[in-house]
Short mmCIF file of C-alpha atoms in Angstrom, two decimals:
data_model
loop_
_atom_site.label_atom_id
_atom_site.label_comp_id
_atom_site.label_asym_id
_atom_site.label_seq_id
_atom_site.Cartn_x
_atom_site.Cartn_y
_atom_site.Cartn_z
CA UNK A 1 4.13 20.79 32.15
CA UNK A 2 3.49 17.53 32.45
CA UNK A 3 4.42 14.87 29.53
CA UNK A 4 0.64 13.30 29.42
CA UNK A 5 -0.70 17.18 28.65
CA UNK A 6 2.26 18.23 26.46
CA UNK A 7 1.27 15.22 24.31
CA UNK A 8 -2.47 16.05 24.51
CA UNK A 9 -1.60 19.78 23.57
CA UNK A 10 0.20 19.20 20.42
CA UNK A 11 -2.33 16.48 19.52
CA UNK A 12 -4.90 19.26 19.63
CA UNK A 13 -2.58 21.16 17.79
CA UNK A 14 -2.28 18.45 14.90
CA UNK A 15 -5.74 17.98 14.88
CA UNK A 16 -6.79 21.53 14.45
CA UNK A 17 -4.40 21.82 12.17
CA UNK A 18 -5.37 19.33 9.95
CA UNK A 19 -9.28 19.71 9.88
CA UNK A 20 -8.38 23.07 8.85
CA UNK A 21 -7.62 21.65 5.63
CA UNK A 22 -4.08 22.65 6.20
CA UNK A 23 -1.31 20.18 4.28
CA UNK A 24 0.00 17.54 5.97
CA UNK A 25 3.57 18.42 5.60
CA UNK A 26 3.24 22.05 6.58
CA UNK A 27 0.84 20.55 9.51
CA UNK A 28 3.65 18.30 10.53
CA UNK A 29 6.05 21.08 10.43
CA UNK A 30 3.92 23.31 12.28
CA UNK A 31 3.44 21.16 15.47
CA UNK A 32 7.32 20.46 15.62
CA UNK A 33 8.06 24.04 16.00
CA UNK A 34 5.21 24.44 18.70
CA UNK A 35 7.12 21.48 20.36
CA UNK A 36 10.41 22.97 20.29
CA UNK A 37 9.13 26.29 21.31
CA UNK A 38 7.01 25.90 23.85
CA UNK A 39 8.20 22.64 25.14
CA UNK A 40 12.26 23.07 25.19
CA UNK A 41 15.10 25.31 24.57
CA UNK A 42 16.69 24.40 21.43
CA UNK A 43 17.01 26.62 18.30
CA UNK A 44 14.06 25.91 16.60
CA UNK A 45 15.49 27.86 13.40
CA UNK A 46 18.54 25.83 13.15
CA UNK A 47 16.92 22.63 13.95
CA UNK A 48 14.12 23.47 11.14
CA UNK A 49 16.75 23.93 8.50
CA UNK A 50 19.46 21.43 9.22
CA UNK A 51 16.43 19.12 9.18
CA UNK A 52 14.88 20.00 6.35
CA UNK A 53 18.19 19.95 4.23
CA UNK A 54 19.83 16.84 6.04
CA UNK A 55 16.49 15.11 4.95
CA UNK A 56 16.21 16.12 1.48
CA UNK A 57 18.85 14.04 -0.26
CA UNK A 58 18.52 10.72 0.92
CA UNK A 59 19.65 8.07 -1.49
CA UNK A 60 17.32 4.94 -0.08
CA UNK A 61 14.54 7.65 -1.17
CA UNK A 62 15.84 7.81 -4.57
CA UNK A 63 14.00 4.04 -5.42
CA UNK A 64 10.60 6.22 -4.57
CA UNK A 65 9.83 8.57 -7.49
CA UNK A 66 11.62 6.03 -9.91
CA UNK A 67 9.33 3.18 -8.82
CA UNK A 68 6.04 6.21 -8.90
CA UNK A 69 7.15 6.56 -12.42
CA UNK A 70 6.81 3.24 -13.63
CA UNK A 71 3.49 2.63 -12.17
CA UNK A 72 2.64 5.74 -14.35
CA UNK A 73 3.75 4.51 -17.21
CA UNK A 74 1.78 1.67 -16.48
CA UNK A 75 -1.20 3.10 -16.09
CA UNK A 76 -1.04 4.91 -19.50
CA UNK A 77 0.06 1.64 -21.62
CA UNK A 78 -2.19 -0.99 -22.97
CA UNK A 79 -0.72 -3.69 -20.55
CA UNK A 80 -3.92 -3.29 -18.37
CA UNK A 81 -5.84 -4.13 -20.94
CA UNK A 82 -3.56 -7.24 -22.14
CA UNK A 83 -3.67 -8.34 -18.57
CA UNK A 84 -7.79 -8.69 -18.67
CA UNK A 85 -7.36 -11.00 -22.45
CA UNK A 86 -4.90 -12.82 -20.29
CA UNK A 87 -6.34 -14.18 -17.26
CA UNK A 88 -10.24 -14.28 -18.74
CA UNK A 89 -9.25 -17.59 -20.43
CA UNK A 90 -7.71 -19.19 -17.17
CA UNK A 91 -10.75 -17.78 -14.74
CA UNK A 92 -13.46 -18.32 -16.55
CA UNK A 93 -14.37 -21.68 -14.93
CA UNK A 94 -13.16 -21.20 -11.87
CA UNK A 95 -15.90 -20.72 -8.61
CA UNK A 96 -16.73 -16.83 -9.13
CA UNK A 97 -15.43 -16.77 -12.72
CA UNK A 98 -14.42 -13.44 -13.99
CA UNK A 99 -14.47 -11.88 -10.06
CA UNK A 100 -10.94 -12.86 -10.10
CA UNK A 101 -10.09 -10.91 -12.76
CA UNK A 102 -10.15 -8.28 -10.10
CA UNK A 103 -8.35 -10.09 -7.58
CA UNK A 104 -5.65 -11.51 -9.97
CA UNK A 105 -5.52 -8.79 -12.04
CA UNK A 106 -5.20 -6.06 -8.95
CA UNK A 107 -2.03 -8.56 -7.71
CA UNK A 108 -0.17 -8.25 -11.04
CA UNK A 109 -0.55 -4.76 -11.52
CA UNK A 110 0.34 -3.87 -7.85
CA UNK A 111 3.59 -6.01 -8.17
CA UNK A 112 4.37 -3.60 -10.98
CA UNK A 113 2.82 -0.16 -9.32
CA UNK A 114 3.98 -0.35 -5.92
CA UNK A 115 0.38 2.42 -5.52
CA UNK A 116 -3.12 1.08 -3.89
CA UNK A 117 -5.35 4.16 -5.39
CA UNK A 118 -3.08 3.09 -9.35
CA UNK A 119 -4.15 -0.18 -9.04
CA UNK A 120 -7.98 0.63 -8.36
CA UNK A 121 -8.13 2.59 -11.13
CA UNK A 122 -6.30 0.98 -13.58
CA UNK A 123 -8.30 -2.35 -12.60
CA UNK A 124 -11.34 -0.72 -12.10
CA UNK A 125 -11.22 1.08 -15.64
CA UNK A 126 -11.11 -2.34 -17.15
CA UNK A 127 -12.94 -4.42 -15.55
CA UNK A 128 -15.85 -2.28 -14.02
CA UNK A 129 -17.59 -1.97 -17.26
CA UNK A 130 -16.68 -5.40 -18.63
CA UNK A 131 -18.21 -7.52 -15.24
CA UNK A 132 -21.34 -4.93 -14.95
CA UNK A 133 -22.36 -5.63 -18.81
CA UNK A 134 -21.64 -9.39 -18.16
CA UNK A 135 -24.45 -9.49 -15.22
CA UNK A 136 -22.08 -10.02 -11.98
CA UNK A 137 -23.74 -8.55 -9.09
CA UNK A 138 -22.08 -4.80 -8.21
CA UNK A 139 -21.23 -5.68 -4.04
CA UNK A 140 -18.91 -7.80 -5.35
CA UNK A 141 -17.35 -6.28 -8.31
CA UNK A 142 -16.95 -3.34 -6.01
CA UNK A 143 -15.72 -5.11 -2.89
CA UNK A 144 -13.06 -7.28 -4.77
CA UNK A 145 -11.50 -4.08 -6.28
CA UNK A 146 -11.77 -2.10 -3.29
CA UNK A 147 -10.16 -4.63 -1.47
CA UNK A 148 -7.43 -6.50 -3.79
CA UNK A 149 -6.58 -2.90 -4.91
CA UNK A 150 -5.14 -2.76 -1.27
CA UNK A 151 -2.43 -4.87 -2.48
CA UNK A 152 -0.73 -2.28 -4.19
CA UNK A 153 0.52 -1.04 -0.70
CA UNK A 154 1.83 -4.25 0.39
CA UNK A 155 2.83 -6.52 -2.52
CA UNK A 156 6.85 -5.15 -4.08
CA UNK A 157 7.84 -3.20 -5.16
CA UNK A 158 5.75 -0.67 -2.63
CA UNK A 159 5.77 3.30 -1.97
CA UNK A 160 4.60 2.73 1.59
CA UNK A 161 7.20 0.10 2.58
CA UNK A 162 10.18 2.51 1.23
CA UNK A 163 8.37 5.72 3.36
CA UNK A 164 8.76 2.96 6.26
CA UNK A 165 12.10 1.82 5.69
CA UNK A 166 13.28 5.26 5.14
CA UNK A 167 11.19 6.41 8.43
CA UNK A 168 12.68 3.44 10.54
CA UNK A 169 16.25 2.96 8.83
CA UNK A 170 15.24 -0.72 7.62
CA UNK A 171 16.34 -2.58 4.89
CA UNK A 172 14.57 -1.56 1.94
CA UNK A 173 15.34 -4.55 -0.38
CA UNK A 174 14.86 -6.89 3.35
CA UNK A 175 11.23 -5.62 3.18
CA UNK A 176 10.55 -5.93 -0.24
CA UNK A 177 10.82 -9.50 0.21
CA UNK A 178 8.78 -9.74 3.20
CA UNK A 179 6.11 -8.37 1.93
CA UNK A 180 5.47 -11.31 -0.87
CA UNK A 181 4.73 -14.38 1.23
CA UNK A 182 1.47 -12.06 2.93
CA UNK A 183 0.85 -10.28 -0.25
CA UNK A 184 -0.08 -14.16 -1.23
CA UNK A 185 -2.00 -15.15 1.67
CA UNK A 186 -3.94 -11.89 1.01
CA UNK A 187 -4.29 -13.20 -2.64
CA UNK A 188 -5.35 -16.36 -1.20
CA UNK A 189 -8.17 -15.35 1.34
CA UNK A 190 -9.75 -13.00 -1.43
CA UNK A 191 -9.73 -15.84 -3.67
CA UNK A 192 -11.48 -18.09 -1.02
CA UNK A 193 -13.87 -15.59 -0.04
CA UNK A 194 -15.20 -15.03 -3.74
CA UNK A 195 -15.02 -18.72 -4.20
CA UNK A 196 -17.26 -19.45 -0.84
CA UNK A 197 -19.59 -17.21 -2.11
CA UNK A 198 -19.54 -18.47 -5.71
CA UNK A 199 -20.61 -22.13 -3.91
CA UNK A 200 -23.03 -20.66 -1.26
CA UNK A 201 -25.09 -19.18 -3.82
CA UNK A 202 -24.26 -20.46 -7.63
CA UNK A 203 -27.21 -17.63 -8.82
CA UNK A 204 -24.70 -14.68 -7.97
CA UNK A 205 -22.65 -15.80 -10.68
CA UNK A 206 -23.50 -15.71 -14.84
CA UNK A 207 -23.19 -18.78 -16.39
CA UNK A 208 -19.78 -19.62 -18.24
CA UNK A 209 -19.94 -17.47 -21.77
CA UNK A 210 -17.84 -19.28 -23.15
CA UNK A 211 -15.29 -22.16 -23.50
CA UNK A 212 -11.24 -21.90 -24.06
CA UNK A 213 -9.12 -24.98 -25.04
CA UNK A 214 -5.86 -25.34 -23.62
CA UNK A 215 -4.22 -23.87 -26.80
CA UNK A 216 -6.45 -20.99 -26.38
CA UNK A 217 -5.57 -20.56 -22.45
CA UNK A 218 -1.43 -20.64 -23.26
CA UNK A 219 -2.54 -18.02 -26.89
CA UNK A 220 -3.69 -16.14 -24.46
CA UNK A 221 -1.23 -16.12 -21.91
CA UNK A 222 1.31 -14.27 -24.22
CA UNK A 223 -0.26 -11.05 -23.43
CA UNK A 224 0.81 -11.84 -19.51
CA UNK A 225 4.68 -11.88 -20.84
CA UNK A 226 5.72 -8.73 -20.33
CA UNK A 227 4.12 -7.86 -17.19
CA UNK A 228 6.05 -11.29 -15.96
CA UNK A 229 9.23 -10.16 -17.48
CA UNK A 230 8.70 -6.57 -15.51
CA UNK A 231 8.25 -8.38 -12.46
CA UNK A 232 10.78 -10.86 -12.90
CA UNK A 233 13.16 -8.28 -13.56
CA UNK A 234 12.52 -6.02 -10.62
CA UNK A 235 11.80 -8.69 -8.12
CA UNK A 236 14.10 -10.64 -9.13
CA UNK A 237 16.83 -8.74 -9.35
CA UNK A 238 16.69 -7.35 -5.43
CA UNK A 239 15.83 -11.06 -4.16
CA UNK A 240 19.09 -12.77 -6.32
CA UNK A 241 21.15 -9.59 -4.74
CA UNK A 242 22.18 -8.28 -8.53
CA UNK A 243 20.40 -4.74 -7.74
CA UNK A 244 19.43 -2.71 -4.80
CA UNK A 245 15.83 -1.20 -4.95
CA UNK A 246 16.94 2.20 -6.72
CA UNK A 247 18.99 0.11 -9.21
CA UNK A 248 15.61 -2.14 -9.51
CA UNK A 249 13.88 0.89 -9.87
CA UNK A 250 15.49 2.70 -12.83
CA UNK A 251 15.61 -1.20 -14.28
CA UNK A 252 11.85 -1.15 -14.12
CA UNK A 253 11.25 2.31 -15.37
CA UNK A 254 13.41 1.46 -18.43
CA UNK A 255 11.75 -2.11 -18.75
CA UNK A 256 8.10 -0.12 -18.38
CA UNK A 257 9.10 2.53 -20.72
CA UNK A 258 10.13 -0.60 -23.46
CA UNK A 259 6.87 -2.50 -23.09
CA UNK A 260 4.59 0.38 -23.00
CA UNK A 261 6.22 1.49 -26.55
CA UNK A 262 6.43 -2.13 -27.45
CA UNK A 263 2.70 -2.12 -26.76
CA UNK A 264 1.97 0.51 -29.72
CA UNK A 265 -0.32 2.41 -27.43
CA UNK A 266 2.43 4.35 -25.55
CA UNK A 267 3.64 8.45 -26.88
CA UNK A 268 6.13 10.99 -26.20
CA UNK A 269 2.74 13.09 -24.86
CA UNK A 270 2.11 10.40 -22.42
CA UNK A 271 5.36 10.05 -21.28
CA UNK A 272 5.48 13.27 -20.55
CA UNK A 273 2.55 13.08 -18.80
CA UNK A 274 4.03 9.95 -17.16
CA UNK A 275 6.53 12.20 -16.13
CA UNK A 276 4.73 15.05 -14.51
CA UNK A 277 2.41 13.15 -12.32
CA UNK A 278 4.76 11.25 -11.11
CA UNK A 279 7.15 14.29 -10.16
CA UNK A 280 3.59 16.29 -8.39
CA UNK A 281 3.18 12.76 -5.98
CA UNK A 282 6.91 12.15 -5.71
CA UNK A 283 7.04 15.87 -4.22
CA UNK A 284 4.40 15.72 -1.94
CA UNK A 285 5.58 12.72 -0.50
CA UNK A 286 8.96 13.98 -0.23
CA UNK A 287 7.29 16.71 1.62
CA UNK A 288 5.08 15.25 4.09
CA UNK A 289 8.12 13.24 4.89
CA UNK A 290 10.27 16.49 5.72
CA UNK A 291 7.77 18.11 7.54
CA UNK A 292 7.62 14.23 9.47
CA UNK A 293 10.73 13.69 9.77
CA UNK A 294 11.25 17.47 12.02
CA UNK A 295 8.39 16.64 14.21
CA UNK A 296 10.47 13.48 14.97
CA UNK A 297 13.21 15.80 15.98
CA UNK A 298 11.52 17.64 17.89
CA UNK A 299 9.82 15.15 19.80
CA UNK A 300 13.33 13.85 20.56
CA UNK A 301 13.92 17.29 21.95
CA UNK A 302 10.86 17.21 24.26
CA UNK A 303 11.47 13.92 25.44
CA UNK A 304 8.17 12.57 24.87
CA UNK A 305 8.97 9.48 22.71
CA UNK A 306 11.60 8.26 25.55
CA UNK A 307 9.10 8.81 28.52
CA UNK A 308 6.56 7.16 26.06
CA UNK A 309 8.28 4.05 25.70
CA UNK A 310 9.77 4.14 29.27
CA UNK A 311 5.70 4.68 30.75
CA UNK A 312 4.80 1.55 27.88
CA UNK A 313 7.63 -0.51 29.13
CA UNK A 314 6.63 0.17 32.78
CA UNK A 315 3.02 -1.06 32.23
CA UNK A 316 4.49 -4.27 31.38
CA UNK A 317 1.81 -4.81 28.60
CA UNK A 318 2.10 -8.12 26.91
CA UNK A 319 2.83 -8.17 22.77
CA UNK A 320 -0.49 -9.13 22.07
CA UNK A 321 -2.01 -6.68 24.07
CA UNK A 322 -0.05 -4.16 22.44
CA UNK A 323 -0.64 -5.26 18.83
CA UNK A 324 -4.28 -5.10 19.92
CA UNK A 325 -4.24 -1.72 21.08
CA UNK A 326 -1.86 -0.24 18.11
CA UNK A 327 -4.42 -2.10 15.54
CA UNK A 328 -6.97 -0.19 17.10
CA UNK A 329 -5.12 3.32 17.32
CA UNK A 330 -4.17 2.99 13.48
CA UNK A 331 -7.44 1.47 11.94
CA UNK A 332 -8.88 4.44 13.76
CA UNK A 333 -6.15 7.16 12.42
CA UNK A 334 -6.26 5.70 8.77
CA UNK A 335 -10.09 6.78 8.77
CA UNK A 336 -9.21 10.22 9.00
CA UNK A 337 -5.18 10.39 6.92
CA UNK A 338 -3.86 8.52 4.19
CA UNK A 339 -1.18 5.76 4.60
CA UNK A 340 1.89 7.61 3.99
CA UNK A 341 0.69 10.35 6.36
CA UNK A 342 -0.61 7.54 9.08
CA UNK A 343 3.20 6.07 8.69
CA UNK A 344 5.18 9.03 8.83
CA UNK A 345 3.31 10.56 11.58
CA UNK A 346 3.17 7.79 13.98
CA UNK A 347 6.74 5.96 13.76
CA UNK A 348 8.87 8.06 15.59
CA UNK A 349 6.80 7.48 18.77
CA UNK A 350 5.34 4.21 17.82
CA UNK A 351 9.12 2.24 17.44
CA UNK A 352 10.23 3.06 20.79
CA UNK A 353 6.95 1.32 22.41
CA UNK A 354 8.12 -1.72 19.89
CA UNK A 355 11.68 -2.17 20.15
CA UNK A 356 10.93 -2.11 24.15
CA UNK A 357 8.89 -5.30 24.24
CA UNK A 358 10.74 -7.26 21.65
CA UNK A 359 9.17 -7.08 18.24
CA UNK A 360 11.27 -7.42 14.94
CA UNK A 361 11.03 -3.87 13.14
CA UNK A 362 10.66 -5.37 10.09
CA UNK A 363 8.06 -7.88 11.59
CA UNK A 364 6.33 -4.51 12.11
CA UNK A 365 6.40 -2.80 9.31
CA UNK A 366 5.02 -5.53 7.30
CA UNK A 367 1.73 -5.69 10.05
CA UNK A 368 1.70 -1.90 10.09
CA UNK A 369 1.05 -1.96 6.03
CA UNK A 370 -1.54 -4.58 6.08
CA UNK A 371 -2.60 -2.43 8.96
CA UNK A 372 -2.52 1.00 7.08
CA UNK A 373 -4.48 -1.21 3.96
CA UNK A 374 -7.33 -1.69 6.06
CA UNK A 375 -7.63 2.23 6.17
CA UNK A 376 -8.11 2.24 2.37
CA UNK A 377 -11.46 0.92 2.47
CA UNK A 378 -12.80 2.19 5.43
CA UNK A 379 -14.71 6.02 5.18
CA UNK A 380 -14.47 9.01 5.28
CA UNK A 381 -10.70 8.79 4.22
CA UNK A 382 -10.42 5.46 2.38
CA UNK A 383 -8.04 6.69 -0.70
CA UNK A 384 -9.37 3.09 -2.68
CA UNK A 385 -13.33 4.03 -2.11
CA UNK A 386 -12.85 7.64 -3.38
CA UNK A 387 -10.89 6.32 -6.74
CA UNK A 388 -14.01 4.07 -7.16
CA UNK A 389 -16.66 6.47 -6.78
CA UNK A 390 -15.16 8.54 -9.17
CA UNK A 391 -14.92 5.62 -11.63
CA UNK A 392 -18.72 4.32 -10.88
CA UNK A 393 -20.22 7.67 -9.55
CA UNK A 394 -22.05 5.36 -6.46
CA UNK A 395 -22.09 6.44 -3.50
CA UNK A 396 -19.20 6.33 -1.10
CA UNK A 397 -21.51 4.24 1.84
CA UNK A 398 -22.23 1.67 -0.59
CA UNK A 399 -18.73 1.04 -2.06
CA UNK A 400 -17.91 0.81 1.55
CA UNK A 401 -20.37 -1.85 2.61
CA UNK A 402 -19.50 -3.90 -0.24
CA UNK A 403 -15.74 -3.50 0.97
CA UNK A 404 -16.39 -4.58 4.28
CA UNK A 405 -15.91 -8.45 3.83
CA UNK A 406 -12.26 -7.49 2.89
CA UNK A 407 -11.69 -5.54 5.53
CA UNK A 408 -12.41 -8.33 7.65
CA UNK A 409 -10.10 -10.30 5.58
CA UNK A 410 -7.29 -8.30 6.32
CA UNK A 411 -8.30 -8.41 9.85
CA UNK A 412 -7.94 -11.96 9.40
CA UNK A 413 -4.25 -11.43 7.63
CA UNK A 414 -3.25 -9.35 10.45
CA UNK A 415 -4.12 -12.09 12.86
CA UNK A 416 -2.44 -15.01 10.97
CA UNK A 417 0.92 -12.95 10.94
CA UNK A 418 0.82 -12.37 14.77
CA UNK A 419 0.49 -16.22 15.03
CA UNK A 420 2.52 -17.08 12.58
CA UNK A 421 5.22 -14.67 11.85
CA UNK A 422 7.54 -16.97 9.98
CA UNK A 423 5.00 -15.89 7.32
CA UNK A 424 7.15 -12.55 6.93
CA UNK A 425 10.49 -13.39 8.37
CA UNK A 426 10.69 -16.92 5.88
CA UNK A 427 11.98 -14.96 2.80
CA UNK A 428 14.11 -12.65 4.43
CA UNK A 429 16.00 -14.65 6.43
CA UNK A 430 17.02 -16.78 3.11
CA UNK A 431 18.80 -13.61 1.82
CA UNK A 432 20.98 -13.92 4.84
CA UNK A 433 22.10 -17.12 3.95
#
């Protein structure tokens, strides 16, 4: 059989597969053995387990559940809460006022949560209630959660870049650090856009409530300390080379597990409850990245990711071409799987196509996230518009349409990173130095 209809026949496969409501791991798993079987003559047994136990103690995945933890202790604490007293004072006069809350606020907590769907509804359970009963108009309360939540996926310390690092053998840490420069020109565009539309029409916006003096703005500003001290201590400590990301990561969950207590709103009850959410995610992760990481075998065993590249290579498609048609492919895929799914399923025959025209791997992973982010607000799969509904109870359509300006946004991200790609490469190349 040909490779163009062995491809086509364990897409079908996949597909059917998955709209059967089927796991994603056990999906994955399925379609590697149909490869192996039907498509070559290794020992599919053997393969299956080697795989499966090779894969299961990897120590650059050990940073994962650790860093899953401490968003979970986040999200039980009062820091959320602290965050909102702490930025009101410093926002409230700014074009859009409190609509930044969402933007600033969905930044902070994502560079301590490393989770997109964590961040919308720790964010959202704040400051839904508290922008609604103030009188700012619901598109955009919705639309700058839904889309700053994003952040959580791309901003450090993230879940999605350590699935891609640990898909595509990168440097964790190296990533990390890529990913702040256009985790602030994401901040920056949301910002603007709110801003624009703050000026373009001043009646969208409640007038100021009220006034803060400068001694009010820094009172305030204590509660921002220990998310600061968090960040500066997991950041910081991978970028000044004192930690690696699972060392960072067992710093954080200790500094998250201080503050929270610290905090006075933090129990043994919820830290046990800390605990077992994070162990249920952390396994199915772990899971779909098994089940991933034998269909990448068996590809290899079929040859299709070799011809692949060879047939890409042979086309002699330019970068941008290619960047064009892969943004395509994966906005479409991330409509119907979640990030971690849209990652682990595509790498293994996406970085072959990559590698053979040139492109930085760790250029790629960065656009592939902010990529993958754009699939959080976009139905019937965004992760971000589902957490939403089920804080607000609207509609899923609506949330979306009020998303869409940040979608474009991101769009926009995307494109300034393909021109300028010094944007993601600046930060890590100063580590080398």
């Amino acid at each position: 059989m040909s490779d163009p209809l062995i491809a086509l026949t364990l897409l079908a496969v996949l597909i059917a597969l998955l709209a059967s409501g089927l796991w994603v791991a056990i999906s994955l798993s399925i379609v590697g053995l149909v490869g192996l079987v039907a498509f070559s003559n290794a020992p599919s047994g053997l393969i299956l387990a080697t795989t499966f136990w090779g894969h299961s103690h990897s120590w650059a995945l050990t940073a994962l559940p650790l860093f899953i933890l401490m968003g979970e202790i986040l999200l039980r604490s009062r820091m959320s809460d602290d965050m909102f007293t702490g930025l009101v004072p410093w926002l409230s006069r700014a074009p859009g006022r409190l609509l930044h809350v969402n933007v600033f606020g969905c930044a902070i907590f994502a560079a301590v949560s490393g989770s997109s769907a964590a961040t919308a509804a720790t964010i959202g359970r704040m400051s839904i209630p508290e922008l609604t009963k103030r009188g700012y108009p619901e598109s955009l309360i919705l639309g700058t959660l839904a889309g700053s939540a994003t952040l959580g996926l791309l901003i450090p310390p993230s879940i999605i870049l350590i699935v891609y690092g640990v898909a595509t053998e990168q440097s964790i840490a190296r990533l990390f650090i890529a990913g702040i420069l256009p985790g602030v020109m994401l901040i920056s565009l949301f910002a603007g856009y709110v801003a624009v539309r703050a000026w373009m029409n001043p009646d969208l916006i409640p007038p100021v409530e009220q006034q803060f003096s400068f001694k009010e703005k820094v009172m305030a500003s204590r509660r921002l300390l220990p998310v600061a001290l968090l960040i500066g201590g997991v950041i910081g400590s991978i970028y000044g080379g004192l930690a690696s990301p699972t060392d960072a990561a067992a710093l954080g969950v200790v500094l998250a597990t201080i503050l929270a207590w610290a905090s006075g709103s933090f129990s043994w009850a919820l830290f046990a409850d800390a605990v077992m959410s994070a162990t249920r995610t952390s396994c199915m992760i772990a899971l779909i990245l098994l089940g991933a990481a034998f269909l990448s075998i068996s590809m290899g065993f079929t040859g299709l990711p070799r011809n692949l590249a060879a047939w890409i290579s042979d086309m002699d498609l330019s970068v941008t071409a290619l960047l064009v048609a892969l943004t395509l492919f994966f906005i479409v895929l991330g409509c119907f799987l979640d990030g971690i799914s849209v990652i682990v399923l595509t790498t293994s025959i996406i970085m072959p196509m990559v590698t053979a025209v040139g492109i930085d791997p760790l250029w790629f992973g960065i656009y592939l996230v902010i990529v993958v982010e754009m699939s959080q607000i976009t139905p019937p799969v965004g992760f971000n518009l589902f957490v939403i509904q089920g804080l607000t109870g609207i509609d899923i359509l609506r949330i979306a349409k009020a998303a869409f300006p940040f979608f474009l946004l991101l769009l926009a991200g995307v494109i300034l990173i393909c021109i300028f790609p010094q944007i993601v490469t600046a930060l890590p190349n100063l580590m080398n130095r």
